[in-house]
Every structure is written in structure tokens, then in C-alpha cells.
């Protein structure tokens, strides 16, 4: 049986236990402590923290997330860190309201209800929750889906809201040769069961915030932003919302009718389709601009630092959005995203 150690987090004065065979981040989830996190693979730096005292070792991680100089100074990635003594750790990025107020991590059995293409390479996967009967999560969060027949898992954002806690939707991009993409093409059918684990992620709306909301999405990154829009329209949240969605051509746009319907329920809403290759054949009634989505946001949002920015999409788009937020000095606590990466390290 693995030895157990105590972890104290500063400056929030929260203590927990961790065994030597689990990462500090996983131990926190197990005990209902929702530390800031992103990829959970040592690649995004969202969980980077500072060791004040104690002995930890880190599994493989990307030097982009924590370089050698930072590690030498005492910085660690909690998703890759294993404790071998009692430790005191300073959290560098945290939300006090979220730390002990997040939805509990659960293992949930689901059943495939439908698999429907929405573009040539993006599929809507709908699941019915079987056990427990409902699944608690916050709009904008994601889960790990177990790949049937394997020990592999893949992370996907939830597109639905708590209005349907027994029904979940995921928007999944089919990458050539992808493990889950192959199942979506053949091998997965309505009635099949899939285990999910979660919820994870911090790309969620904060109670009491009043700043305008800027959503920047691309590809299957539509999912968490659509969840946020659905939630805002359902709850009547009175905040301006601007949604910039990046795609290559009009054929890569989807759910336009629903976005328009959601926008009608939001007091101040604007949707802009940002097409990087061609705008020919754009549907009537949809505002379109040609160019990369982050370039268009930069040209139209001169006061980005006075907004909250939510973004999700392909890694290059997320990197560009992060650079844009940094360039405009958007405070860290006004920037929300989840950056999904390949399970393999570069």
C-alpha cells in the first residue's frame, strides 16, 4: 500500500492527503478540491505552482509548460507531480470560489443515443446518462471518455447544460487515423455504452461577474462555447456577448440557426463567422469576415482588457488567442480556456 502524505496549499490554507501513487492534482480532485488545470498532461502550465517545502518528483512534461530554469527554482506542474513527503505548495493561479465549490468528479455510465455529422469532419455525439441518473457539471467543462475496447481515454468538452443533466452532447473532430474517429466512422452505434469521468476544466462563467463576454472558437471548440451560450440564454444572464467562430469556408459552419435563436434570447449578442480561406457561398443572415479569427478579434475589440475572454479550438488557435490576450494585457483572471493536446508528447 502506497505511503500517504499531507499537502498544504498556500495562500488559501487548504490541506489534503495524497498517496505516492497518484498525482497531486488527481488527489485534489478525489477530495473535492478543484485546483486550476487545463490539459492534465503536463503541457499547458495551468496547474503550475511553487514548492515551498517538501519532496516531489515530476513525470514527463513539456518544457513549454515548465522549463528547466523554472524547475530549478522550485516550480512544479501539479498534474505531473508525485509527493514523497509532506509538502507546502503555493498556488499561483486559483479561484477561491471554485476551489471547494466545483462539481464532484464522477465515473458515469452512458449510452450512445445518436451519432450525427454536422460538417464533413465534425460529429455530434449524443449520450444518455445511465448511472447515476444525472451528471452534475458546469457549462464549459469537459470529461474524459473511455475508448471502448481499449485502456485509452480522450477528453471532449460538453456542449449541453444542466437543463438536460441526463443527456449530453459532444462535438468531435474526426482526425485521420484518430482512435476515436475510427469508432465514430464504424464500430460505435446507438445503444453502445461508454464510461465517462469528470467534470474537468475551468472554462466556466463566474458568479457575480459583469464584464462583457468574448467567445473565440474554432472547429470542435464550438462545444464549450455553445454550452456557455445555451446557459446564458436559459438563465437570462444580462451581459453583452460577442462570439467569434473561426472556420475555413462556409461549409465548415454549423448550428447557425441555433446560435441565432440563442442570440435572440440574449439582450446584447453578436455572432461573427471568421473564414480563413473563402467566404464564397456564405449563408444569408450570417455576418461574415474573412481572415484568421484572432486577427479579426484584434481588429474589432480595441478594449479587450475590459472583457472576459473564453476560447477553445485547435492548439494553434488557442496559442494565438493567448498571445492576443497577453498583448492586450487581459488580466489572467479574465481569461478562460481549455487546451486539448495529443496524448503523446512531442
CSV table of C-alpha atoms in Angstrom, one decimal:
chain,number,residue,atom,x,y,z
A,1,UNK,CA,0.0,0.0,0.0
A,2,UNK,CA,1.4,3.4,-1.0
A,3,UNK,CA,2.5,5.8,1.7
A,4,UNK,CA,0.3,8.8,2.4
A,5,UNK,CA,1.5,12.4,2.9
A,6,UNK,CA,-0.1,15.8,3.8
A,7,UNK,CA,-0.2,18.7,1.3
A,8,UNK,CA,-0.9,22.2,2.5
A,9,UNK,CA,-1.8,24.8,-0.2
A,10,UNK,CA,-0.9,28.4,0.4
A,11,UNK,CA,-2.1,31.1,0.4
A,12,UNK,CA,-5.6,29.5,0.7
A,13,UNK,CA,-4.8,27.3,3.8
A,14,UNK,CA,-6.3,24.1,2.4
A,15,UNK,CA,-4.9,20.7,3.4
A,16,UNK,CA,-5.4,17.3,1.9
A,17,UNK,CA,-3.9,13.9,1.7
A,18,UNK,CA,-2.0,12.4,-1.2
A,19,UNK,CA,-0.7,8.9,-1.8
A,20,UNK,CA,2.6,8.3,-3.6
A,21,UNK,CA,0.9,6.5,-6.5
A,22,UNK,CA,-1.4,9.4,-7.5
A,23,UNK,CA,-0.6,12.9,-8.8
A,24,UNK,CA,-1.2,15.8,-6.5
A,25,UNK,CA,-3.9,17.1,-9.0
A,26,UNK,CA,-5.7,13.8,-9.1
A,27,UNK,CA,-5.6,13.6,-5.3
A,28,UNK,CA,-7.2,17.1,-5.1
A,29,UNK,CA,-10.0,16.0,-7.5
A,30,UNK,CA,-10.6,12.9,-5.4
A,31,UNK,CA,-11.2,15.1,-2.3
A,32,UNK,CA,-13.4,17.7,-4.0
A,33,UNK,CA,-10.6,20.3,-4.3
A,34,UNK,CA,-10.8,21.9,-7.7
A,35,UNK,CA,-7.4,23.3,-8.5
A,36,UNK,CA,-6.8,25.3,-11.7
A,37,UNK,CA,-5.9,22.9,-14.5
A,38,UNK,CA,-6.1,22.5,-18.3
A,39,UNK,CA,-4.7,19.6,-20.3
A,40,UNK,CA,-3.8,17.4,-17.3
A,41,UNK,CA,-0.8,16.1,-19.4
A,42,UNK,CA,2.0,18.5,-18.4
A,43,UNK,CA,1.7,20.6,-21.5
A,44,UNK,CA,-0.3,23.7,-20.7
A,45,UNK,CA,1.1,25.2,-17.4
A,46,UNK,CA,-2.4,26.0,-16.0
A,47,UNK,CA,-1.6,24.0,-12.8
A,48,UNK,CA,1.9,25.4,-12.4
A,49,UNK,CA,2.7,26.0,-8.7
A,50,UNK,CA,5.7,26.7,-6.5
A,51,UNK,CA,7.2,24.3,-4.0
A,52,UNK,CA,7.7,26.0,-0.6
A,53,UNK,CA,8.7,22.8,1.2
A,54,UNK,CA,8.8,19.1,0.6
A,55,UNK,CA,9.9,16.4,-1.8
A,56,UNK,CA,8.1,15.8,-5.1
A,57,UNK,CA,9.0,14.2,-8.4
A,58,UNK,CA,7.6,15.0,-11.8
A,59,UNK,CA,6.7,12.6,-14.6
A,60,UNK,CA,7.5,13.5,-18.2
A,61,UNK,CA,6.2,17.0,-19.1
A,62,UNK,CA,6.7,19.6,-21.8
A,63,UNK,CA,9.4,22.2,-21.2
A,64,UNK,CA,7.0,24.7,-22.8
A,65,UNK,CA,4.8,24.3,-19.7
A,66,UNK,CA,7.7,24.4,-17.2
A,67,UNK,CA,11.3,25.0,-18.4
A,68,UNK,CA,14.5,23.7,-16.7
A,69,UNK,CA,15.2,27.1,-15.1
A,70,UNK,CA,11.7,27.2,-13.6
A,71,UNK,CA,12.0,23.6,-12.3
A,72,UNK,CA,15.4,24.5,-10.7
A,73,UNK,CA,13.7,27.5,-8.9
A,74,UNK,CA,11.1,25.2,-7.5
A,75,UNK,CA,8.2,25.4,-9.9
A,76,UNK,CA,6.1,22.2,-10.5
A,77,UNK,CA,3.2,21.1,-12.6
A,78,UNK,CA,0.7,19.5,-10.2
A,79,UNK,CA,-0.7,17.2,-12.8
A,80,UNK,CA,2.7,15.5,-13.2
A,81,UNK,CA,3.9,15.8,-9.5
A,82,UNK,CA,4.0,13.0,-7.0
A,83,UNK,CA,4.7,13.7,-3.4
A,84,UNK,CA,7.2,11.7,-1.3
A,85,UNK,CA,6.9,13.7,1.9
A,86,UNK,CA,4.6,16.2,3.5
A,87,UNK,CA,4.6,19.3,1.3
A,88,UNK,CA,3.7,23.0,1.3
A,89,UNK,CA,2.8,24.3,-2.1
A,90,UNK,CA,2.0,27.9,-3.2
A,91,UNK,CA,-0.8,28.1,-5.7
A,92,UNK,CA,0.0,30.7,-8.4
A,93,UNK,CA,-3.3,30.5,-10.2
A,94,UNK,CA,-6.5,29.8,-8.3
A,95,UNK,CA,-10.1,30.9,-7.9
A,96,UNK,CA,-11.3,30.8,-4.3
A,97,UNK,CA,-14.9,30.4,-5.3
A,98,UNK,CA,-14.1,27.3,-7.4
A,99,UNK,CA,-11.6,25.6,-5.0
A,100,UNK,CA,-14.3,24.0,-2.9
A,101,UNK,CA,-17.3,24.8,-4.9
A,102,UNK,CA,-16.9,22.7,-8.1
A,103,UNK,CA,-19.0,19.7,-9.2
A,104,UNK,CA,-17.6,16.4,-7.8
A,105,UNK,CA,-15.6,14.2,-10.1
A,106,UNK,CA,-17.7,11.1,-11.0
A,107,UNK,CA,-17.5,7.9,-13.0
A,108,UNK,CA,-20.6,7.8,-15.1
A,109,UNK,CA,-22.1,5.1,-17.4
A,110,UNK,CA,-23.7,6.4,-20.5
A,111,UNK,CA,-25.3,5.0,-23.6
A,112,UNK,CA,-25.0,6.3,-27.2
A,113,UNK,CA,-28.2,8.0,-28.3
A,114,UNK,CA,-27.1,9.3,-31.7
A,115,UNK,CA,-24.0,10.0,-33.9
A,116,UNK,CA,-24.7,12.7,-36.5
A,117,UNK,CA,-22.3,14.5,-38.8
A,118,UNK,CA,-22.6,18.3,-38.6
A,119,UNK,CA,-19.8,19.1,-41.1
A,120,UNK,CA,-17.5,16.9,-43.2
A,121,UNK,CA,-15.2,16.3,-40.3
A,122,UNK,CA,-17.1,17.2,-37.1
A,123,UNK,CA,-19.6,14.8,-35.5
A,124,UNK,CA,-22.3,15.4,-32.8
A,125,UNK,CA,-22.1,12.5,-30.3
A,126,UNK,CA,-25.2,12.4,-28.0
A,127,UNK,CA,-25.1,10.3,-24.9
A,128,UNK,CA,-27.9,9.3,-22.4
A,129,UNK,CA,-26.7,9.2,-18.8
A,130,UNK,CA,-27.5,5.8,-17.3
A,131,UNK,CA,-25.8,5.6,-13.9
A,132,UNK,CA,-26.1,7.7,-11.9
A,133,UNK,CA,-29.3,9.0,-13.4
A,134,UNK,CA,-27.9,12.6,-13.8
A,135,UNK,CA,-24.5,14.1,-14.1
A,136,UNK,CA,-23.5,17.4,-12.4
A,137,UNK,CA,-21.2,19.8,-14.3
A,138,UNK,CA,-20.8,23.5,-15.1
A,139,UNK,CA,-21.3,24.9,-18.6
A,140,UNK,CA,-17.9,25.0,-20.4
A,141,UNK,CA,-16.4,21.9,-18.7
A,142,UNK,CA,-15.2,18.7,-20.3
A,143,UNK,CA,-14.9,15.0,-19.5
A,144,UNK,CA,-12.7,12.0,-20.3
A,145,UNK,CA,-14.4,9.4,-22.5
A,146,UNK,CA,-13.1,5.9,-22.2
A,147,UNK,CA,-12.5,4.5,-25.7
A,148,UNK,CA,-14.4,1.2,-25.8
A,149,UNK,CA,-12.3,-1.9,-26.2
A,150,UNK,CA,-9.1,-0.1,-25.0
A,151,UNK,CA,-7.5,1.4,-21.9
A,152,UNK,CA,-7.3,4.8,-23.7
A,153,UNK,CA,-9.3,7.9,-22.8
A,154,UNK,CA,-10.0,11.1,-24.8
A,155,UNK,CA,-11.1,14.5,-23.5
A,156,UNK,CA,-14.1,16.2,-25.0
A,157,UNK,CA,-16.0,19.4,-24.0
A,158,UNK,CA,-19.7,19.2,-23.1
A,159,UNK,CA,-21.9,21.2,-25.4
A,160,UNK,CA,-25.1,20.9,-23.3
A,161,UNK,CA,-26.1,22.4,-20.0
A,162,UNK,CA,-27.7,21.3,-16.7
A,163,UNK,CA,-31.1,21.9,-18.3
A,164,UNK,CA,-30.6,18.3,-19.5
A,165,UNK,CA,-28.5,16.6,-16.8
A,166,UNK,CA,-29.4,13.2,-18.2
A,167,UNK,CA,-28.4,14.0,-21.8
A,168,UNK,CA,-25.0,15.1,-23.0
A,169,UNK,CA,-23.7,16.3,-26.4
A,170,UNK,CA,-20.2,16.4,-27.6
A,171,UNK,CA,-18.8,17.9,-30.8
A,172,UNK,CA,-15.9,15.8,-32.0
A,173,UNK,CA,-13.5,16.5,-34.8
A,174,UNK,CA,-12.5,13.4,-36.8
A,175,UNK,CA,-8.8,13.4,-37.3
A,176,UNK,CA,-7.5,11.0,-40.0
A,177,UNK,CA,-6.2,7.9,-38.2
A,178,UNK,CA,-7.6,9.0,-34.9
A,179,UNK,CA,-8.5,6.3,-32.5
A,180,UNK,CA,-11.9,7.8,-31.5
A,181,UNK,CA,-12.5,9.0,-35.1
A,182,UNK,CA,-12.3,5.4,-36.3
A,183,UNK,CA,-15.0,4.4,-33.8
A,184,UNK,CA,-17.3,7.2,-35.0
A,185,UNK,CA,-16.9,6.0,-38.6
A,186,UNK,CA,-17.6,2.4,-37.7
A,187,UNK,CA,-17.7,0.4,-34.5
A,188,UNK,CA,-19.8,2.7,-32.3
A,189,UNK,CA,-23.6,2.7,-32.6
A,190,UNK,CA,-26.7,3.8,-30.7
A,191,UNK,CA,-27.1,1.6,-27.7
A,192,UNK,CA,-23.4,1.1,-27.0
A,193,UNK,CA,-22.2,2.1,-23.6
A,194,UNK,CA,-19.4,4.5,-22.8
A,195,UNK,CA,-17.9,5.3,-19.4
A,196,UNK,CA,-17.1,9.0,-18.8
A,197,UNK,CA,-15.1,10.6,-15.9
A,198,UNK,CA,-15.4,14.2,-14.9
A,199,UNK,CA,-16.2,17.0,-15.0
A,200,UNK,CA,-12.9,18.8,-15.5
A,201,UNK,CA,-11.9,22.3,-16.7
A,202,UNK,CA,-12.2,25.9,-15.6
A,203,UNK,CA,-13.6,27.5,-18.8
A,204,UNK,CA,-16.8,28.4,-16.8
A,205,UNK,CA,-18.8,31.5,-16.0
A,206,UNK,CA,-18.1,33.0,-12.6
A,207,UNK,CA,-21.0,34.2,-10.4
A,208,UNK,CA,-21.3,37.9,-9.9
A,209,UNK,CA,-19.1,38.9,-12.8
A,210,UNK,CA,-20.4,41.7,-15.0
A,211,UNK,CA,-17.9,42.3,-17.8
A,212,UNK,CA,-18.8,41.7,-21.5
A,213,UNK,CA,-18.0,38.2,-22.7
A,214,UNK,CA,-15.9,37.5,-25.7
A,215,UNK,CA,-16.0,33.9,-27.1
A,216,UNK,CA,-13.4,32.8,-29.6
A,217,UNK,CA,-13.8,29.4,-31.1
A,218,UNK,CA,-12.7,27.2,-33.9
A,219,UNK,CA,-13.5,23.6,-35.1
A,220,UNK,CA,-14.9,21.4,-32.3
A,221,UNK,CA,-14.0,24.2,-29.9
A,222,UNK,CA,-17.6,25.2,-30.6
A,223,UNK,CA,-18.7,22.8,-27.9
A,224,UNK,CA,-17.9,24.6,-24.6
A,225,UNK,CA,-18.8,28.0,-26.1
A,226,UNK,CA,-22.1,26.6,-27.2
A,227,UNK,CA,-22.7,25.3,-23.7
A,228,UNK,CA,-22.0,28.8,-22.3
A,229,UNK,CA,-24.4,30.4,-24.8
A,230,UNK,CA,-27.1,27.9,-24.0
A,231,UNK,CA,-26.7,28.6,-20.3
A,232,UNK,CA,-26.7,32.3,-20.8
A,233,UNK,CA,-29.9,32.1,-22.8
A,234,UNK,CA,-31.6,29.8,-20.3
A,235,UNK,CA,-30.7,31.8,-17.3
A,236,UNK,CA,-31.2,35.3,-18.7
A,237,UNK,CA,-27.8,36.4,-17.7
A,238,UNK,CA,-27.6,40.1,-18.6
A,239,UNK,CA,-24.1,40.5,-20.0
A,240,UNK,CA,-23.0,41.5,-23.6
A,241,UNK,CA,-21.8,38.5,-25.5
A,242,UNK,CA,-19.8,38.5,-28.7
A,243,UNK,CA,-19.0,35.2,-30.4
A,244,UNK,CA,-16.2,34.9,-33.0
A,245,UNK,CA,-16.1,31.5,-34.6
A,246,UNK,CA,-13.2,30.6,-37.0
A,247,UNK,CA,-13.6,28.2,-39.9
A,248,UNK,CA,-12.0,27.7,-43.3
A,249,UNK,CA,-15.1,28.0,-45.6
A,250,UNK,CA,-18.9,28.3,-45.2
A,251,UNK,CA,-19.1,24.5,-45.5
A,252,UNK,CA,-17.3,24.3,-42.1
A,253,UNK,CA,-20.0,26.3,-40.3
A,254,UNK,CA,-22.8,24.6,-38.3
A,255,UNK,CA,-25.5,25.2,-35.8
A,256,UNK,CA,-26.1,28.6,-37.2
A,257,UNK,CA,-29.8,28.5,-36.7
A,258,UNK,CA,-29.5,27.6,-33.1
A,259,UNK,CA,-26.9,30.2,-32.5
A,260,UNK,CA,-29.2,32.8,-34.0
A,261,UNK,CA,-32.1,31.6,-31.8
A,262,UNK,CA,-29.9,31.7,-28.7
A,263,UNK,CA,-28.8,35.2,-29.6
A,264,UNK,CA,-32.4,36.4,-29.7
A,265,UNK,CA,-32.7,35.5,-26.0
A,266,UNK,CA,-29.6,37.4,-25.0
A,267,UNK,CA,-30.0,41.1,-24.6
A,268,UNK,CA,-26.8,42.1,-26.3
A,269,UNK,CA,-25.4,39.4,-28.7
A,270,UNK,CA,-23.4,39.3,-31.8
A,271,UNK,CA,-22.1,36.4,-33.8
A,272,UNK,CA,-19.3,36.7,-36.5
A,273,UNK,CA,-18.2,33.8,-38.7
A,274,UNK,CA,-14.5,34.3,-39.4
A,275,UNK,CA,-13.5,32.4,-42.6
A,276,UNK,CA,-9.8,32.0,-43.3
A,277,UNK,CA,-9.9,30.6,-46.8
A,278,UNK,CA,-13.1,31.7,-48.7
A,279,UNK,CA,-16.4,33.4,-47.8
A,280,UNK,CA,-18.0,32.5,-51.1
A,281,UNK,CA,-21.4,30.9,-50.6
A,282,UNK,CA,-21.8,32.2,-47.0
A,283,UNK,CA,-25.4,31.7,-45.8
A,284,UNK,CA,-27.8,34.7,-45.8
A,285,UNK,CA,-28.3,36.4,-42.4
A,286,UNK,CA,-24.9,35.4,-41.0
A,287,UNK,CA,-22.3,38.2,-40.5
A,288,UNK,CA,-19.0,37.0,-42.1
A,289,UNK,CA,-15.5,38.4,-42.1
A,290,UNK,CA,-12.5,36.9,-44.0
A,291,UNK,CA,-9.3,36.2,-42.1
A,292,UNK,CA,-8.0,34.3,-39.1
A,293,UNK,CA,-10.3,34.5,-36.1
A,294,UNK,CA,-7.8,36.1,-33.7
A,295,UNK,CA,-6.8,38.7,-36.3
A,296,UNK,CA,-10.4,39.7,-36.7
A,297,UNK,CA,-10.9,39.8,-32.9
A,298,UNK,CA,-7.9,42.1,-32.6
A,299,UNK,CA,-9.2,44.5,-35.3
A,300,UNK,CA,-12.7,44.7,-33.7
A,301,UNK,CA,-12.1,44.5,-29.9
A,302,UNK,CA,-9.9,47.5,-29.0
A,303,UNK,CA,-10.7,47.3,-25.3
A,304,UNK,CA,-10.2,43.6,-24.8
A,305,UNK,CA,-8.7,44.1,-21.3
A,306,UNK,CA,-12.2,45.2,-20.2
A,307,UNK,CA,-13.8,41.9,-21.1
A,308,UNK,CA,-13.7,38.3,-20.1
A,309,UNK,CA,-12.3,36.1,-22.9
A,310,UNK,CA,-13.4,32.4,-23.3
A,311,UNK,CA,-11.8,30.4,-26.1
A,312,UNK,CA,-11.4,26.8,-27.3
A,313,UNK,CA,-10.2,25.3,-30.5
A,314,UNK,CA,-7.2,23.8,-32.3
A,315,UNK,CA,-4.0,24.3,-30.3
A,316,UNK,CA,-2.6,26.9,-32.8
A,317,UNK,CA,-5.8,29.0,-32.4
A,318,UNK,CA,-5.6,28.7,-28.6
A,319,UNK,CA,-1.9,29.8,-28.7
A,320,UNK,CA,-2.8,32.8,-30.9
A,321,UNK,CA,-5.7,33.7,-28.6
A,322,UNK,CA,-3.4,33.5,-25.5
A,323,UNK,CA,-0.9,35.8,-27.3
A,324,UNK,CA,-3.7,38.2,-28.2
A,325,UNK,CA,-4.9,38.3,-24.6
A,326,UNK,CA,-1.3,38.9,-23.4
A,327,UNK,CA,-0.7,41.6,-26.0
A,328,UNK,CA,-3.8,43.5,-24.8
A,329,UNK,CA,-2.9,42.9,-21.1
A,330,UNK,CA,-6.1,41.0,-20.3
A,331,UNK,CA,-5.8,40.0,-16.6
A,332,UNK,CA,-5.3,36.3,-16.0
A,333,UNK,CA,-8.5,36.0,-14.0
A,334,UNK,CA,-10.4,37.3,-17.1
A,335,UNK,CA,-9.1,34.6,-19.4
A,336,UNK,CA,-10.7,31.2,-19.5
A,337,UNK,CA,-9.7,28.3,-21.8
A,338,UNK,CA,-9.0,24.6,-22.0
A,339,UNK,CA,-6.2,23.5,-24.3
A,340,UNK,CA,-6.5,19.9,-25.5
A,341,UNK,CA,-3.4,18.2,-26.9
A,342,UNK,CA,-2.4,14.8,-28.3
A,343,UNK,CA,-1.8,12.2,-25.6
A,344,UNK,CA,1.7,11.7,-26.9
A,345,UNK,CA,4.5,14.1,-26.1
A,346,UNK,CA,6.4,15.8,-28.9
